[in-house]
XYZ file of C-alpha atoms in Angstrom:
159
model
C 35.067 155.811 -74.139
C 32.862 158.990 -75.101
C 32.062 157.551 -78.599
C 31.871 160.163 -81.033
C 29.002 160.314 -84.289
C 29.917 163.271 -86.592
C 30.804 164.606 -90.430
C 33.444 163.423 -90.820
C 31.777 159.816 -89.165
C 29.912 159.773 -91.659
C 31.423 161.398 -94.969
C 33.635 157.688 -94.058
C 31.126 154.972 -93.586
C 29.114 156.906 -97.429
C 32.668 156.266 -99.382
C 33.595 152.582 -97.664
C 30.329 152.193 -98.535
C 30.543 153.660 -102.443
C 32.718 151.062 -102.189
C 32.094 148.210 -100.759
C 28.802 148.381 -103.972
C 30.770 148.661 -106.692
C 33.150 146.025 -105.548
C 30.193 143.425 -104.821
C 31.180 141.645 -108.254
C 34.657 141.833 -108.475
C 35.116 138.796 -106.313
C 37.747 137.685 -103.329
C 39.995 141.316 -103.212
C 43.447 141.531 -104.755
C 45.320 143.712 -106.740
C 41.043 145.003 -109.385
C 41.166 146.956 -105.611
C 43.447 149.773 -107.027
C 41.069 150.118 -110.464
C 38.079 152.285 -108.274
C 37.280 155.794 -109.881
C 37.791 156.763 -106.511
C 39.958 156.723 -104.502
C 40.291 160.360 -103.676
C 37.272 160.534 -102.232
C 37.931 158.046 -100.064
C 41.251 158.791 -98.654
C 39.939 162.734 -98.380
C 37.166 160.706 -96.152
C 39.963 158.681 -94.317
C 42.450 161.464 -93.864
C 40.015 163.829 -92.462
C 38.482 162.088 -89.880
C 42.107 161.161 -88.783
C 42.987 164.548 -88.727
C 40.229 165.891 -86.593
C 39.266 162.800 -84.087
C 40.680 161.544 -81.786
C 40.544 157.622 -82.646
C 39.868 156.713 -78.900
C 35.738 158.416 -79.367
C 35.864 156.446 -83.181
C 32.370 153.840 -82.725
C 33.788 150.393 -82.951
C 31.611 150.594 -85.887
C 33.561 153.063 -87.608
C 37.278 151.213 -86.268
C 35.691 148.158 -87.927
C 34.718 149.877 -91.519
C 38.130 151.404 -90.843
C 40.502 148.538 -90.753
C 38.721 147.295 -93.428
C 39.145 150.390 -96.220
C 41.960 150.772 -94.490
C 43.485 146.511 -95.922
C 42.157 147.618 -99.157
C 44.524 150.423 -99.815
C 47.599 147.441 -99.400
C 48.253 148.298 -103.040
C 48.652 152.709 -102.715
C 48.967 152.586 -98.663
C 47.321 156.770 -98.541
C 46.134 155.633 -96.023
C 48.818 153.441 -93.682
C 50.837 156.873 -94.917
C 48.099 159.450 -93.118
C 48.932 157.336 -90.356
C 52.030 157.812 -90.215
C 51.694 161.197 -90.036
C 49.659 160.521 -87.072
C 51.209 158.560 -84.514
C 49.107 158.931 -81.403
C 46.090 157.445 -84.205
C 48.282 154.367 -85.357
C 49.004 153.500 -82.142
C 45.623 153.618 -80.512
C 44.267 152.140 -84.117
C 46.266 148.921 -83.221
C 45.602 148.226 -80.187
C 41.928 147.539 -81.210
C 42.452 145.978 -84.115
C 45.227 143.756 -83.025
C 43.620 142.850 -79.048
C 41.391 140.486 -79.490
C 39.045 139.263 -81.719
C 41.964 140.755 -83.833
C 40.394 142.505 -86.776
C 40.827 139.610 -89.534
C 41.953 140.856 -92.101
C 44.795 139.909 -92.705
C 45.737 142.686 -95.265
C 44.928 145.721 -92.414
C 47.160 143.884 -90.082
C 50.248 143.514 -92.061
C 50.234 147.842 -92.365
C 50.041 147.847 -88.718
C 52.858 146.694 -88.824
C 54.941 148.038 -90.808
C 53.104 151.429 -89.654
C 54.134 151.336 -86.573
C 58.024 150.374 -87.252
C 58.167 153.329 -89.979
C 57.272 156.225 -86.905
C 59.185 157.817 -84.523
C 56.669 158.176 -81.348
C 55.937 155.593 -78.946
C 59.451 153.062 -80.226
C 58.388 150.415 -76.423
C 54.941 150.496 -77.173
C 55.295 150.252 -80.603
C 58.361 147.439 -80.172
C 55.600 145.340 -77.560
C 52.921 145.574 -80.734
C 55.007 144.351 -83.482
C 56.582 141.573 -80.905
C 53.152 140.101 -79.779
C 52.438 140.990 -83.154
C 55.403 138.239 -83.951
C 54.982 135.511 -82.738
C 51.314 135.232 -82.478
C 50.317 136.636 -85.245
C 48.480 133.622 -87.204
C 49.197 134.879 -90.681
C 52.860 133.870 -91.610
C 53.015 137.484 -93.796
C 51.500 140.120 -90.224
C 54.966 137.764 -88.841
C 57.161 138.585 -91.208
C 56.255 142.199 -91.299
C 56.177 142.675 -88.092
C 59.736 141.239 -87.457
C 60.508 143.199 -90.568
C 59.127 145.725 -88.277
C 59.952 145.204 -85.174
C 64.244 144.705 -86.369
C 63.444 148.304 -88.470
C 63.243 149.560 -84.427
C 65.817 148.648 -82.421
C 68.087 149.687 -85.563
C 66.611 152.977 -84.936
C 65.795 153.510 -81.573
C 69.984 152.542 -81.695
C 71.095 155.207 -83.824
């Protein structure tokens, strides 16, 4: 695996660092995350990274940071929508986020389950991942989202 650090990764890491500084005094994550005034910059940085640099070339730090901000974007869902539009990226990120040790924040894992259910490509691979999530994920909400997405994949395969 070739790890690349580019202007795209540096920009994303900068935006995430700014968010983390802002979030220091906010307490546990929740709906207040959407009050951040600079989501547009984060969304632009994630969109650029998704479109310009294959996820298999992301460093572990970039991948972990990306999953962190994906989890924080659970209310708006902009980042997962971008990933659904780039199914090869979503699939690669899903493998990296859900293999042992799985990314610890369930907010990222349920969004990945949701995204896998929405993408049209790689149906068999998505079903395999969703099946594993539905059985093995420690968080009930992730398991439920995986089951809903798995069922959606089965229905869309038939139609």
